[in-house]
Short mmCIF file of C-alpha atoms and ligand atoms in Angstrom, two decimals:
data_model
loop_
_atom_site.label_atom_id
_atom_site.label_comp_id
_atom_site.label_asym_id
_atom_site.label_seq_id
_atom_site.Cartn_x
_atom_site.Cartn_y
_atom_site.Cartn_z
CA UNK A 213 3.28 69.41 80.05
CA UNK A 214 4.49 71.41 83.22
CA UNK A 215 4.49 75.38 82.53
CA UNK A 216 7.31 76.56 84.63
CA UNK A 217 8.19 79.92 84.67
CA UNK A 218 11.80 81.76 85.64
CA UNK A 219 11.98 84.56 87.32
CA UNK A 220 15.33 86.31 87.38
CA UNK A 221 16.01 88.91 90.41
CA UNK A 222 19.73 89.01 90.05
CA UNK A 223 22.80 87.52 92.28
CA UNK A 224 25.46 85.55 91.73
CA UNK A 225 23.72 82.80 89.61
CA UNK A 226 23.62 85.86 86.86
CA UNK A 227 26.98 87.09 87.30
CA UNK A 228 30.79 86.11 85.48
CA UNK A 229 34.20 87.09 87.14
CA UNK A 230 36.60 88.22 84.47
CA UNK A 231 38.69 84.63 85.30
CA UNK A 232 37.19 80.83 86.08
CA UNK A 233 39.10 80.65 89.02
CA UNK A 234 37.66 84.09 90.45
CA UNK A 235 34.54 83.34 92.75
CA UNK A 236 33.72 85.97 94.77
CA UNK A 237 34.36 89.08 92.70
CA UNK A 238 31.81 89.35 89.77
CA UNK A 239 29.34 91.47 87.74
CA UNK A 240 25.73 90.52 86.71
CA UNK A 241 25.35 90.00 83.05
CA UNK A 242 23.19 87.37 82.51
CA UNK A 243 19.55 88.00 81.23
CA UNK A 244 17.02 85.29 82.64
CA UNK A 245 16.86 84.27 79.04
CA UNK A 246 21.08 83.75 78.88
CA UNK A 247 20.23 81.56 82.32
CA UNK A 248 17.51 78.67 80.76
CA UNK A 249 19.53 79.09 77.26
CA UNK A 250 23.12 77.88 79.10
CA UNK A 251 21.12 74.42 80.31
CA UNK A 252 21.13 71.32 78.17
CA UNK A 253 17.39 70.12 77.14
CA UNK A 254 15.66 68.76 80.02
CA UNK A 255 15.76 65.21 80.52
CA UNK A 256 13.40 62.95 82.71
CA UNK A 257 11.16 66.01 82.69
CA UNK A 258 8.77 67.38 81.04
CA UNK A 259 8.42 71.01 81.15
CA UNK A 260 7.89 74.30 78.90
CA UNK A 261 10.26 76.82 79.92
CA UNK A 262 9.79 80.37 80.21
CA UNK A 263 11.81 83.59 81.72
CA UNK A 264 11.70 86.92 82.91
CA UNK A 265 13.84 90.16 84.07
CA UNK A 266 11.59 91.07 87.07
CA UNK A 267 14.77 92.35 88.79
CA UNK A 268 18.65 92.68 88.54
CA UNK A 269 19.90 93.04 92.09
CA UNK A 270 22.01 92.16 94.86
CA UNK A 271 20.28 90.76 97.23
CA UNK A 272 21.14 92.33 99.82
CA UNK A 273 19.03 95.49 98.53
CA UNK A 274 16.22 94.53 98.58
CA UNK A 275 13.65 96.08 100.09
CA UNK A 276 10.12 95.01 101.48
CA UNK A 277 8.28 97.05 98.58
CA UNK A 278 10.49 94.39 96.09
CA UNK A 279 9.17 91.38 98.48
CA UNK A 280 5.42 92.91 98.01
CA UNK A 281 6.11 93.51 94.12
CA UNK A 282 7.32 89.97 93.65
CA UNK A 283 4.60 88.31 95.12
CA UNK A 284 2.31 90.05 93.55
CA UNK A 285 3.69 89.13 89.97
CA UNK A 286 4.32 85.35 91.35
CA UNK A 287 0.38 85.19 92.47
CA UNK A 288 -0.63 86.87 88.60
CA UNK A 289 1.90 84.21 86.91
CA UNK A 290 0.15 81.28 89.22
CA UNK A 291 -3.14 82.24 88.98
CA UNK A 292 -2.68 81.55 85.00
CA UNK A 293 -1.28 78.54 83.14
CA UNK A 294 2.14 78.69 84.83
CA UNK A 295 2.34 75.33 87.18
CA UNK A 296 5.41 76.97 89.19
CA UNK A 297 8.00 79.54 89.47
CA UNK A 298 12.01 79.11 90.24
CA UNK A 299 13.14 82.32 91.34
CA UNK A 300 16.72 83.29 90.41
CA UNK A 301 18.47 85.45 93.58
CA UNK A 302 21.01 86.22 95.64
CA UNK A 303 21.87 83.84 98.17
CA UNK A 304 22.43 86.74 100.78
CA UNK A 305 19.18 87.30 101.46
CA UNK A 306 17.30 84.44 100.01
CA UNK A 307 16.44 82.69 102.95
CA UNK A 308 14.10 86.52 103.54
CA UNK A 309 12.58 86.59 99.97
CA UNK A 310 11.75 82.71 100.34
CA UNK A 311 9.62 83.21 103.70
CA UNK A 312 8.46 86.15 102.57
CA UNK A 313 6.83 84.63 99.48
CA UNK A 314 5.68 81.33 102.10
CA UNK A 315 3.66 83.61 103.55
CA UNK A 316 2.17 85.82 100.76
CA UNK A 317 1.82 83.83 98.06
CA UNK A 318 -1.69 82.47 97.26
CA UNK A 319 -1.67 78.96 95.66
CA UNK A 320 -0.83 75.42 95.93
CA UNK A 321 1.60 75.69 93.17
CA UNK A 322 5.67 75.08 93.81
CA UNK A 323 7.76 78.47 93.91
CA UNK A 324 11.42 77.13 94.55
CA UNK A 325 14.13 79.59 94.55
CA UNK A 326 17.41 78.85 93.54
CA UNK A 327 20.84 80.85 93.19
CA UNK A 328 24.72 79.81 93.22
CA UNK A 329 27.84 80.26 94.95
CA UNK A 330 29.97 80.79 92.47
CA UNK A 331 29.64 82.91 89.10
CA UNK A 332 28.94 81.61 86.03
CA UNK A 333 32.27 81.83 84.23
CA UNK A 334 33.82 79.43 87.53
CA UNK A 335 35.43 76.68 86.56
CA UNK A 336 32.98 74.50 88.46
CA UNK A 337 30.07 76.85 88.46
CA UNK A 338 27.06 75.71 90.51
CA UNK A 339 24.62 78.10 89.29
CA UNK A 340 23.25 75.77 85.89
CA UNK A 341 22.66 72.65 87.68
CA UNK A 342 21.07 74.46 90.49
CA UNK A 343 18.95 75.61 87.82
CA UNK A 344 18.33 72.97 86.44
CA UNK A 345 17.37 70.67 89.10
CA UNK A 346 15.23 73.62 90.54
CA UNK A 347 12.73 73.49 87.58
CA UNK A 348 13.08 69.72 87.80
CA UNK A 349 11.59 70.30 91.18
CA UNK A 350 9.21 72.63 90.49
CA UNK A 351 7.73 70.36 87.39
CA UNK A 352 7.27 67.58 89.58
CA UNK A 353 3.93 66.69 91.69
CA UNK A 354 5.95 65.83 94.60
CA UNK A 355 6.42 69.54 95.78
CA UNK A 356 3.04 70.73 95.44
CA UNK A 357 1.25 72.10 98.35
CA UNK A 358 4.34 72.28 100.23
CA UNK A 359 4.84 75.67 100.14
CA UNK A 360 7.62 78.00 99.20
CA UNK A 361 11.12 76.32 99.42
CA UNK A 362 15.04 76.86 98.34
CA UNK A 363 17.02 74.15 96.27
CA UNK A 364 20.38 74.54 96.38
CA UNK A 365 23.46 72.38 96.05
CA UNK A 366 20.96 68.75 95.51
CA UNK A 367 18.88 70.06 98.76
CA UNK A 368 15.28 71.30 98.92
CA UNK A 369 14.90 73.27 101.99
CA UNK A 370 11.53 74.95 103.27
CA UNK A 371 11.66 78.74 103.39
CA UNK A 372 11.09 79.13 106.92
CA UNK A 373 14.01 77.29 108.16
CA UNK A 374 16.41 78.25 105.28
CA UNK A 375 19.61 79.37 106.68
CA UNK A 376 22.47 80.74 104.38
CA UNK A 377 25.35 79.86 106.94
CA UNK A 378 28.39 79.69 104.86
CA UNK A 379 29.54 82.71 102.93
CA UNK A 380 31.62 81.37 99.81
CA UNK A 381 31.35 77.60 99.12
CA UNK A 382 28.29 75.36 97.26
CA UNK A 383 27.34 73.89 100.61
CA UNK A 384 26.00 77.21 102.16
CA UNK A 385 22.66 76.89 102.93
CA UNK A 386 21.12 74.42 105.79
CA UNK A 387 17.61 74.22 107.39
CA UNK A 388 19.62 74.17 110.56
CA UNK A 389 18.04 71.66 112.80
CA UNK A 390 15.21 71.05 111.15
CA UNK A 391 17.34 69.52 107.73
CA UNK A 392 16.43 69.09 104.33
CA UNK A 393 12.73 68.43 103.33
CA UNK A 394 13.95 67.02 99.99
CA UNK A 395 16.25 66.57 97.09
CA UNK A 396 16.58 66.44 93.52
CA UNK A 397 19.17 63.70 92.28
CA UNK A 398 19.24 62.81 88.25
CA UNK A 399 15.75 63.97 87.40
CA UNK A 400 14.25 62.32 90.72
CA UNK A 401 12.27 64.58 92.98
CA UNK A 402 11.83 62.75 96.52
CA UNK A 403 9.80 65.30 99.19
CA UNK A 404 11.28 63.40 102.98
CA UNK A 405 8.23 65.58 104.64
CA UNK A 406 6.44 68.59 105.04
CA UNK A 407 6.73 71.03 107.93
CA UNK A 408 3.81 71.29 110.36
CA UNK A 409 3.70 74.79 109.86
CA UNK A 410 0.79 76.45 107.91
CA UNK A 411 1.76 78.89 104.57
CA UNK A 412 0.63 80.15 101.23
CA UNK A 413 -2.98 79.35 101.20
CA UNK A 414 -3.68 79.49 105.15
CA UNK A 415 -2.14 82.62 105.71
CA UNK A 416 -4.09 86.00 106.20
CA UNK A 417 -1.46 87.90 104.27
CA UNK A 418 -2.59 89.79 101.28
CA UNK A 419 0.39 90.96 98.73
CA UNK A 420 -2.49 92.80 96.82
CA UNK A 421 -3.48 94.96 99.10
CA UNK A 422 -0.56 96.31 100.93
CA UNK A 423 1.94 98.89 99.56
CA UNK A 424 4.00 98.85 102.36
CA UNK A 425 5.54 97.00 105.44
CA UNK A 426 5.53 98.72 108.90
CA UNK A 427 9.13 98.88 109.80
CA UNK A 428 10.96 96.29 112.09
CA UNK A 429 14.42 96.27 113.42
CA UNK A 430 16.83 93.28 114.34
CA UNK A 431 18.79 94.02 117.62
CA UNK A 432 21.31 91.08 118.04
CA UNK A 433 22.34 90.63 121.77
CA UNK A 434 25.67 90.16 123.18
CA UNK A 435 27.39 90.67 126.82
CA UNK A 436 27.09 94.41 128.32
CA UNK A 437 24.66 95.40 124.95
CA UNK A 438 23.18 98.70 126.35
CA UNK A 439 19.41 98.91 125.68
CA UNK A 440 19.54 102.09 124.22
CA UNK A 441 19.84 100.73 120.60
CA UNK A 442 15.90 99.48 121.82
CA UNK A 443 15.08 103.00 121.98
CA UNK A 444 17.19 104.21 118.70
CA UNK A 445 14.96 101.50 116.41
CA UNK A 446 11.62 103.19 118.08
CA UNK A 447 13.21 106.85 117.48
CA UNK A 448 13.86 105.85 113.43
CA UNK A 449 10.35 104.91 113.31
CA UNK A 450 10.20 101.09 114.33
CA UNK A 451 6.92 99.82 115.07
CA UNK A 452 8.41 96.22 116.69
CA UNK A 453 11.99 94.47 116.98
CA UNK A 454 13.36 91.19 116.33
CA UNK A 455 15.71 89.91 118.88
CA UNK A 456 18.67 87.89 118.80
CA UNK A 457 18.57 86.85 122.38
CA UNK A 458 21.56 84.97 123.84
CA UNK A 459 20.70 81.52 124.71
CA UNK A 460 16.88 80.77 124.97
CA UNK A 461 15.98 83.86 124.70
CA UNK A 462 17.36 85.56 127.83
CA UNK A 463 17.59 89.30 128.08
CA UNK A 464 19.39 91.62 130.84
CA UNK A 465 17.47 93.27 133.49
CA UNK A 466 18.01 96.45 132.15
CA UNK A 467 16.50 95.71 128.51
CA UNK A 468 13.79 93.46 130.20
CA UNK A 469 12.73 97.08 132.04
CA UNK A 470 12.58 98.98 128.62
CA UNK A 471 10.78 96.31 126.72
CA UNK A 472 8.33 96.29 129.08
CA UNK A 473 7.80 100.06 128.47
CA UNK A 474 7.59 99.47 125.06
CA UNK A 475 5.25 96.75 124.84
CA UNK A 476 3.15 99.39 126.62
CA UNK A 477 3.94 102.00 124.30
CA UNK A 478 2.27 99.20 121.64
CA UNK A 479 6.37 98.47 120.21
CA UNK A 480 6.32 94.80 119.71
CA UNK A 481 9.53 92.65 120.69
CA UNK A 482 9.60 89.21 119.66
CA UNK A 483 12.49 87.11 121.42
CA UNK A 484 14.68 84.97 119.18
CA UNK A 485 18.15 83.09 119.58
CA UNK A 486 20.96 84.23 118.26
CA UNK A 487 21.69 80.36 118.53
CA UNK A 488 19.96 77.27 116.64
CA UNK A 489 16.83 76.14 118.36
CA UNK A 490 13.63 76.70 120.05
CA UNK A 491 12.87 79.83 122.49
CA UNK A 492 9.53 78.56 124.59
CA UNK A 493 7.05 81.65 125.93
CA UNK A 494 7.39 82.36 129.05
CA UNK A 495 10.73 80.28 129.31
CA UNK A 496 14.06 81.82 130.34
CA UNK A 497 11.92 84.85 130.53
CA UNK A 498 8.37 85.89 131.47
CA UNK A 499 6.79 86.76 128.23
CA UNK A 500 2.95 87.47 129.56
CA UNK A 501 4.54 90.36 132.09
CA UNK A 502 7.12 91.52 129.59
CA UNK A 503 4.20 91.81 126.48
CA UNK A 504 6.48 90.01 124.43
CA UNK A 505 6.36 87.04 121.87
CA UNK A 506 8.72 84.33 121.99
CA UNK A 507 9.54 83.75 118.03
CA UNK A 508 10.08 79.41 118.58
CA UNK A 509 12.21 78.26 115.91
CA UNK A 510 12.52 80.81 113.71
CA UNK A 511 15.52 83.40 113.35
CA UNK A 512 15.73 87.13 113.83
CA UNK A 513 16.08 87.65 110.61
CA UNK A 514 12.34 85.44 109.49
CA UNK A 515 10.69 86.70 112.81
CA UNK A 516 11.30 90.08 111.08
CA UNK A 517 9.59 88.96 108.17
CA UNK A 518 6.26 88.10 109.81
CA UNK A 519 6.07 90.53 112.77
CA UNK A 520 5.83 92.85 109.89
CA UNK A 521 3.10 91.24 107.91
CA UNK A 522 1.50 90.65 111.43
CA UNK A 523 1.76 94.22 112.68
CA UNK A 524 -0.85 94.73 108.89
CA UNK A 525 -3.12 92.97 111.24
CA UNK A 526 -2.60 93.86 114.62
CA UNK A 527 -0.03 95.17 117.83
CA UNK A 528 -2.04 92.78 120.20
CA UNK A 529 1.14 90.71 121.37
CA UNK A 530 -0.87 87.33 121.90
CA UNK A 531 -2.52 87.82 118.44
CA UNK A 532 1.16 87.92 117.52
CA UNK A 533 2.13 85.33 119.03
CA UNK A 534 -0.69 82.94 117.74
CA UNK A 535 0.47 84.37 114.03
CA UNK A 536 4.23 82.81 115.54
CA UNK A 537 3.24 79.83 116.77
CA UNK A 538 1.00 78.89 113.12
CA UNK A 539 3.25 80.40 110.55
C1 LIG B 69 23.80 88.70 96.21
O1 LIG B 69 23.25 87.64 97.25
O2 LIG B 69 23.10 89.24 95.44
C2 LIG B 69 25.11 88.45 96.04
C3 LIG B 69 25.23 86.95 96.62
C4 LIG B 69 25.11 85.62 95.69
O3 LIG B 69 24.49 85.90 94.70
O4 LIG B 69 25.76 84.83 95.89
#
């Protein structure tokens, strides 16, 4: 029998509203044990389910210190007799926590994040089935070695690509142009493919040895955006900046000039796109000349996480580029 541990962080899945038709105003009231006890007995899955309240927090309030503590706890659980961890989590930043764990959990055992778009009191709450099926997925052989995933609305999404694109509906998550890596239906867990990117045991990142993460900011580019925003980030202590650039990681000439200077001062800038797709190195911009890193198909919020971890090792843009290409 598989031992699946539910680690509760908070979010809508643990919340109740005053009325069954209210779906966006609610309060976090449920414990991890409440969530597990609300489920029907596991069908088609032989799993012993335990649970733990780790945090009760709106996911917008999570910090790097919370992520490090989560990774440490999950590593501790998976180094023992726990066969898989399901993290119940707010959906707003679930994709960020998932990618952080994908890079820092040191186990081939599954870690699956799930949540809900509707509170538990809703007349068609999505949380219970999401949790039930996430547990079925975590107990399945099919997902072992696949890295951290998000399970929402019947689909398994790789942490690296998962993205919340809709603020209220149960179909809020997508993996952008990569698509779902798997699904769960009536107890059957199906994996379609594994990501080609390395994760978990293949990364050098160790949550155990870190007490904090370097400050990395995100800037969002737009027509006429002023380059002083870059200086504001650095003045407030940023060691790196992930930019959601226009187009294929494109930069205004005035941004380019300032970024080249910042690179010489040791500040790492990653070019991502505010669109959905791959930003190629030395494509729309000359990364070699600018001292920048291409974010590939990572969103700026994911690039920020990898850059924070990369900066704990090096500020050399060539070495950081190698990490972006691998992870
Ligand atoms: C949160 O992210 O904590 C609130 C929203 C949600 O769980 O859907």
